[in-house]
Amino acid sequence: MGSGIGTLFAVDMGIQWALWGVASLCRTEKFYDLAGSSTFGLLLAMSYHRGEANVRQQVQSLMVATWAARLGLFLFTRVMKHGSDSRFDKVKTAPGTFLIYWTVQGIWVMATLLPTLILNTSRYNPALSYRDYVGWGLWIGGFLLEVVADEQKRSFRRDPVNAKRWIESGVWSWSRHPNYLGEILLWSGLCSSASVVFRGWDWLALGSPVFVTWLLTRLSGIPILERQAQKRWGDNPEFLRYRHNTAVLVPGVW
């Protein structure tokens, strides 16, 4: 972990704070998620061009780019369709609080991408090992789970009959947040493959998937959605049954 990582972090935060200024003036959150995924792409490209473009770096970078393009487009399309994002209803008119959201996004981008940035800027290139194949397998499984969950929910919401209901079909029948489970799996996988080149302080990047898990299960993501669901359907016996019988994230665990 060297000065190159520090430069990438500076670029990351500079982008978030600059766009916060624009978003705060316009009182809009419409390009928040697109800004996050675009920053992933920019940092990925910058780090990739500093490396040797070996097979491990190529595969890792392709996986991150695929994820960023898919999720960024999905979230941007969703907020444009609905006109707003309920997460920001109260904060987009409060510049100081809004800045916290943009700052957290910058930290999220860097912490999540750190193993890949270390890999892409490393000159160490050992032979492919089980950690690469296990990691790439986890990424494929997690990515597919996230895509399926998002598409099932989008299809569910297209039907006007479901306007005031929650989804409990498909992968949502065994997890209340399968898309987040997919997110955790895919980043854990990429950390596994990147760890092959870790040396010294690089091993601190093992905290990356831990941070992603904490962020989604304790700070944003699940806590916010669970509160919203309880507020909307907390007095509905069918919803309470679904909540009681369905795991929050991992069936049989939590």
C-alpha positions as a printed Julia matrix, in Angstrom:
254×3 Matrix{Float64}:
   0.0     0.0     0.0
   1.81    3.11   -1.18
   1.43    6.73   -2.22
  -0.49    5.66   -5.32
  -3.37    4.5    -3.13
  -3.34    7.85   -1.32
  -3.59    9.67   -4.65
  -6.56    7.55   -5.68
  -8.27    8.27   -2.36
  -7.73   12.0    -2.87
  -9.29   11.79   -6.34
 -12.2     9.81   -4.91
 -13.01   12.31   -2.16
 -12.45   15.27   -4.46
 -15.11   13.94   -6.82
 -17.62   13.31   -4.02
 -17.19   16.73   -2.43
 -17.32   18.55   -5.76
 -20.52   16.77   -6.75
 -21.96   17.36   -3.28
 -21.63   21.07   -4.0
 -23.59   20.73   -7.24
 -26.2    18.4    -5.73
 -26.64   20.66   -2.7
 -27.19   23.74   -4.84
 -29.69   21.87   -7.02
 -31.22   20.05   -4.06
 -31.15   16.77   -5.92
 -30.01   13.22   -5.27
 -30.64   11.96   -8.79
 -26.98   11.47   -9.72
 -25.75   10.31   -6.3
 -25.61    6.59   -7.14
 -24.34    7.24  -10.66
 -21.52    9.33   -9.17
 -20.56    6.46   -6.9
 -20.43    3.83   -9.64
 -18.61    6.24  -11.98
 -15.97    6.85   -9.32
 -15.49    3.09   -9.08
 -14.86    3.04  -12.82
 -12.43    5.97  -12.78
 -10.32    4.65   -9.89
 -10.33    1.21  -11.46
  -9.03    2.6   -14.76
  -6.38    4.72  -13.05
  -5.09    1.78  -11.02
  -5.2    -0.62  -13.98
  -2.98    1.63  -16.08
  -0.4     1.63  -13.28
  -0.13   -2.16  -13.29
   1.09   -4.8   -15.7
  -2.3    -5.91  -17.07
  -1.64   -9.52  -16.12
  -4.41  -12.13  -16.18
  -5.37  -11.65  -12.51
  -5.6    -7.89  -12.94
  -7.58   -8.25  -16.17
 -10.14  -10.63  -14.67
 -10.49   -8.62  -11.46
 -10.89   -5.33  -13.32
 -13.44   -6.77  -15.73
 -15.51   -8.06  -12.81
 -15.47   -4.7   -11.0
 -16.27   -2.8   -14.21
 -19.18   -5.13  -14.97
 -20.58   -4.69  -11.47
 -20.18   -0.89  -11.5
 -21.78   -0.44  -14.93
 -24.72   -2.72  -14.11
 -25.48   -1.31  -10.67
 -24.93    2.31  -11.61
 -27.3     2.08  -14.57
 -29.86    0.14  -12.53
 -29.93    2.65   -9.66
 -29.85    5.73  -11.91
 -32.72    4.38  -14.02
 -34.71    3.6   -10.89
 -34.37    7.05   -9.34
 -35.19    8.75  -12.66
 -38.31    6.6   -13.01
 -39.56    7.25   -9.48
 -38.44   10.88   -9.49
 -36.68   10.71   -6.14
 -34.95    8.48   -3.62
 -36.65    8.3    -0.23
 -33.28    8.0     1.52
 -32.61   11.66    0.75
 -36.02   13.25    1.29
 -34.93   15.07    4.45
 -31.21   15.53    3.86
 -30.96   16.97    0.36
 -32.17   20.34    1.68
 -29.68   20.27    4.56
 -26.18   20.83    3.04
 -24.24   19.77    6.14
 -26.07   16.48    6.53
 -26.01   15.92    2.77
 -22.22   16.31    2.85
 -22.02   13.4     5.3
 -23.82   11.17    2.8
 -21.42   12.12    0.01
 -18.42   11.66    2.32
 -19.63    8.2     3.36
 -20.0     7.32   -0.3
 -16.39    8.29   -0.92
 -15.22    6.15    2.0
 -17.41    3.29    0.78
 -15.9     3.46   -2.72
 -12.33    3.42   -1.42
 -12.83    0.78    1.28
 -14.72   -1.52   -1.08
 -12.3    -1.14   -3.96
  -9.09   -1.2    -1.89
  -8.15   -4.88   -2.48
  -8.53   -4.39   -6.24
  -6.52   -1.15   -6.2
  -3.71   -2.89   -4.33
  -3.8    -5.74   -6.85
  -3.81   -3.47   -9.89
  -0.88   -1.37   -8.67
   1.21   -4.37   -7.59
   4.17   -5.67   -9.6
   3.99   -9.01   -7.81
   2.37  -11.63  -10.02
   2.41  -15.17   -8.59
   0.78  -18.07  -10.42
  -2.98  -18.37  -10.21
  -4.04  -20.31   -7.1
  -7.14  -21.69   -5.4
  -7.73  -18.27   -3.82
  -8.22  -16.79   -7.27
 -10.66  -19.46   -8.41
 -12.59  -19.46   -5.12
 -12.75  -15.67   -5.23
 -13.92  -15.51   -8.83
 -16.49  -18.22   -8.1
 -17.85  -16.19   -5.18
 -18.03  -13.12   -7.39
 -19.99  -14.96  -10.08
 -22.42  -16.4    -7.52
 -22.85  -13.08   -5.73
 -23.25  -11.09   -8.92
 -25.88  -13.47  -10.3
 -27.78  -13.4    -7.01
 -27.78   -9.6    -6.97
 -28.93   -9.36  -10.59
 -31.7   -11.95  -10.15
 -32.92  -10.29   -6.94
 -33.01   -6.83   -8.52
 -34.76   -8.06  -11.65
 -37.33  -10.06   -9.7
 -38.14   -7.01   -7.59
 -38.35   -4.73  -10.61
 -40.7    -7.17  -12.36
 -42.81   -7.41   -9.19
 -43.17   -3.64   -8.98
 -44.2    -3.32  -12.61
 -47.51   -4.99  -11.78
 -49.95   -2.37  -10.43
 -51.54   -5.05   -8.25
 -48.34   -5.1    -6.16
 -48.18   -1.33   -5.64
 -48.81   -1.56   -1.91
 -47.28   -4.97   -1.26
 -43.86   -6.37   -0.45
 -42.11   -8.99   -2.54
 -41.86  -12.5    -1.07
 -41.39  -14.61   -4.2
 -38.3   -15.99   -5.94
 -35.07  -15.45   -4.03
 -36.98  -13.04   -1.78
 -38.82  -16.04   -0.33
 -35.71  -17.22    1.55
 -34.02  -13.87    2.29
 -35.49  -10.43    2.9
 -32.38   -8.83    1.38
 -30.88  -11.27   -1.17
 -29.4    -8.45   -3.25
 -27.26   -7.37   -0.29
 -26.18  -10.96    0.29
 -25.01  -11.03   -3.32
 -23.14   -7.76   -2.78
 -21.3    -9.14    0.25
 -20.4   -12.37   -1.55
 -19.01  -10.72   -4.66
 -16.76   -8.28   -2.79
 -15.57  -11.04   -0.48
 -14.65  -13.01   -3.58
 -12.66  -10.16   -5.1
 -10.81   -9.66   -1.82
  -9.88  -13.35   -1.84
  -8.34  -13.2    -5.3
  -6.58   -9.9    -4.66
  -5.08  -11.18   -1.39
  -2.66  -13.36   -3.36
  -0.47  -10.27   -3.9
  -0.84   -8.76   -0.41
   2.35   -7.91    1.42
   2.9    -6.11    4.73
   0.3    -3.42    5.37
  -1.73   -4.64    2.39
  -3.28   -7.26    4.64
  -5.33   -4.53    6.28
  -7.43   -4.65    3.11
  -8.96   -7.89    4.41
 -11.19   -5.52    6.34
 -12.78   -4.43    3.07
 -15.54   -7.09    2.89
 -16.02   -6.72    6.65
 -16.66   -3.01    6.11
 -19.1    -3.74    3.27
 -20.96   -6.2     5.5
 -21.08   -3.75    8.4
 -22.24   -0.91    6.14
 -25.08   -2.93    4.63
 -26.23   -4.65    7.81
 -25.66   -2.0    10.47
 -25.46    1.52    9.0
 -27.36    1.81    5.72
 -29.14   -0.71    3.54
 -30.88   -3.26    5.76
 -31.58   -1.06    8.84
 -33.18    1.67    6.71
 -35.24   -0.74    4.62
 -36.37   -2.7     7.66
 -37.6     0.49    9.34
 -39.43    1.55    6.2
 -41.06   -1.87    5.84
 -42.14   -1.9     9.48
 -43.64    1.55    9.1
 -45.61    0.56    5.98
 -46.72   -2.97    6.81
 -46.01   -3.48   10.52
 -49.71   -3.93   11.29
 -50.27   -6.41    8.44
 -50.44  -10.04    9.7
 -49.25  -11.4     6.33
 -46.17   -9.22    6.39
 -45.44  -10.16   10.0
 -45.68  -13.82    8.98
 -43.25  -13.24    6.1
 -40.88  -11.37    8.4
 -41.03  -14.1    11.03
 -40.47  -16.97    8.57
 -37.83  -15.37    6.31
 -34.19  -14.74    7.16
 -32.98  -11.15    7.18
 -29.94  -12.02    5.07
 -28.6   -15.59    5.28
 -31.08  -18.47    5.71
 -30.5   -20.38    8.92
 -27.99  -17.8    10.17
 -29.66  -14.38   10.38
